[in-house]
């Protein structure tokens, strides 16, 4: 670089923090150079696929694979009986439960894996599947979690001993189909406050079952090299290191002999955190056949069997003074986990971070109870931009606030404002236990309401109601509000682990002699743009251009151990590790610079891309000079090379927040909502790449629209999945998606080295209640209090009908 460039130009040249640097990965993705699991093709590779149960609950009387073995190209058919001698017919789940790998005596949900057919190609495997004859004996199907807790029907034989329920992973069971009870807060004081309150609002709401439906389904390629004793496993893993440890623990293969690689991933959204039977079967099949084995789900497999989201029945009571000051909150959840408890939560949190359900409000007394229940549905529950159930928690409180506003006959924006935790109260300890690190809710709320001209909108809405009543229009106007507080960045090792693995994260940096670098992290991008943003953090920390820094993730042979990408934890945890490792590099660079400049270490200071002698800015060494010196000078007392590694255990979570407003016009006769405006203000602390943040917000809002307005995994009474294809499962397209207005405030996290908080899940967490509140608000003037999502056209029409608006 020329010396005559200005300081501003030097800053710009780094493309560091705060720069809307274009995504470096997109050159590959947009030109067909992505490398996804299904792109992996190995010599002699076989294909495995599942025989799946058509029944939701049935005993398996017999499996006859003889005809399948006659199908040309079919090499093997694995059943539970084959896996049992290896102890692999069941596998541990991330929630402390266990799950059948292949049906062991019975099936518990439609689509459950019954047998694994291994063939020379995908088509032969499909023919083989058709030829496997399974004899089922149908059993009574339980799809309703409330019924599950009453029935004599035992879904899981392992929950009962001598006719009594045995303890589960999280304590005693109340019933044989009950998984756990989880409580937070103070029961009796909450009851007392509610009993003595001026006003109490009660509501029951169902957050329906849905599915993240990533563009790329789940899959893997397992390759066992028997000569070297090495197993390589490529897969769509959001947590490759954890998968390696789990594979080692359950297979007995030593961990150094297992290499897990997450190549490019076409969207994860939590769908790819857990371990699936397909992984285990592919590994076993590769060991048995001594050939690489690929398994890739089709769309129906993905929608019907892998990690779903929500299915929470939430019953709430919220109390307040006449003036609207909230005094207490009670929440009871009946959580439908399906046939196995396969939630991907930190061990101590069987209902995730549902205990953030006091939201952004200063609620002095609260109590939460969650009952987890088995039913005949697919397992999962923690996915889809959920931040470990913060989506459920925020939906709950943001609906309760609206219902309380109705009860108080008060404006819902004002009700929020008078209950927000105040700026000076941070760090704030909530009644349900969390310590919120920072926030400035009033500033964000005022900015949002002012930008959308909230008062003007309410006046317009009132006129519209009059016009409707006068027969001048058939359209109602809904103003959806939501204010959310997220909790992301799991997390402190002291209270967050998955399968005993503490949830720290890591970064390892190597600076090359010419002043370029590679940094490897324990996380793995699935579309979030880590290769772009983590290089920006480093650029600002170490003064080398982001364009000269390669970011690599997802290969356990090269990356430092980390817990992966979910729960919007990459920036809060691995991003912090990156900054800390960068600072170690800078500390060594300072010593090298001082030596080169022939001054004491304390007499040089860092300035953008160089160390300068204090008071003599013309005397400096650039980071590029220093990198070279690290490899070519013998410096007394300093080792050659310039590398650093950081394993970062965050002291707390980070607490991003946001203020959203949606304006919607609803045609009462067709039930069609037209989104006129959507405004989203996000505060994720220090912003690394504003363009990427905006992209995250657009994506999360679109998924929020999907969930709130139509998407669901619906079952009939027989446990048949009614929405198992994209013909029935709503995926929004450009047609349904409005123009989003994004905005921000910046309240840095006080404990994060660069003040950044996560953002990936925020727009979904805040977006769902905002869309839902808009629909419900449109009908408030006509007596609507609460209706359940998804608000598809038919359900909106029915709401209008029930309120007599078609009369
Ligand atoms: N970022 C930033 N400044 C901040 C915070 C974040 O520039 N203050 C940038 C980050 O550097 C990163 C992106 O925004 O490039 C998201 O960061 P973060 O909030 O830390 O979330 P993660 O990287 O951990 O991603 C996980 C999160 C989750 S849990 C789901 S679910 C989800 C989401 O990301 N899945 C996604 N967004 C997704 N986006 C895509 N394209 N694909 C998915 O599967
Ligand atoms: Cu909850 S979905 Mo994300 O944590 O991968």
PDB file of C-alpha atoms and ligand atoms in Angstrom, residues 238 268-273 310 382-389 526 528 565-568 761, ligand 2:
ATOM      1  CA  UNK A 238     -24.841 -27.917  12.011  1.00  0.00           C
ATOM      2  CA  UNK A 268     -30.132 -25.533   8.178  1.00  0.00           C
ATOM      3  CA  UNK A 269     -32.540 -23.559  10.344  1.00  0.00           C
ATOM      4  CA  UNK A 270     -32.077 -26.059  13.153  1.00  0.00           C
ATOM      5  CA  UNK A 271     -33.250 -28.964  11.018  1.00  0.00           C
ATOM      6  CA  UNK A 272     -29.653 -30.239  10.863  1.00  0.00           C
ATOM      7  CA  UNK A 273     -28.577 -30.087  14.502  1.00  0.00           C
ATOM      8  CA  UNK A 310     -43.105 -25.839  18.063  1.00  0.00           C
ATOM      9  CA  UNK A 382     -36.347 -27.311  18.515  1.00  0.00           C
ATOM     10  CA  UNK A 383     -35.675 -25.854  15.116  1.00  0.00           C
ATOM     11  CA  UNK A 384     -36.649 -23.087  12.755  1.00  0.00           C
ATOM     12  CA  UNK A 385     -34.984 -19.902  13.955  1.00  0.00           C
ATOM     13  CA  UNK A 386     -36.213 -20.651  17.442  1.00  0.00           C
ATOM     14  CA  UNK A 387     -33.276 -19.722  19.697  1.00  0.00           C
ATOM     15  CA  UNK A 388     -34.167 -22.753  21.806  1.00  0.00           C
ATOM     16  CA  UNK A 389     -37.888 -21.916  22.138  1.00  0.00           C
ATOM     17  CA  UNK A 526     -25.447 -22.844   6.366  1.00  0.00           C
ATOM     18  CA  UNK A 528     -25.357 -17.005   7.098  1.00  0.00           C
ATOM     19  CA  UNK A 565     -24.016 -23.080  14.498  1.00  0.00           C
ATOM     20  CA  UNK A 566     -27.539 -22.821  15.920  1.00  0.00           C
ATOM     21  CA  UNK A 567     -29.187 -20.656  18.557  1.00  0.00           C
ATOM     22  CA  UNK A 568     -27.621 -17.619  16.797  1.00  0.00           C
ATOM     23  CA  UNK A 761     -33.175 -15.832  14.647  1.00  0.00           C
TER      24      UNK A 761
HETATM   25 CU1  LIG B   2     -33.636 -23.092  16.761  1.00  0.00          CU
HETATM   26  S1  LIG B   2     -33.126 -23.207  14.863  1.00  0.00           S
HETATM   27 MO1  LIG B   2     -31.306 -22.446  14.810  1.00  0.00          MO
HETATM   28  O1  LIG B   2     -30.926 -22.691  16.429  1.00  0.00           O
HETATM   29  O2  LIG B   2     -30.352 -23.592  14.082  1.00  0.00           O
END
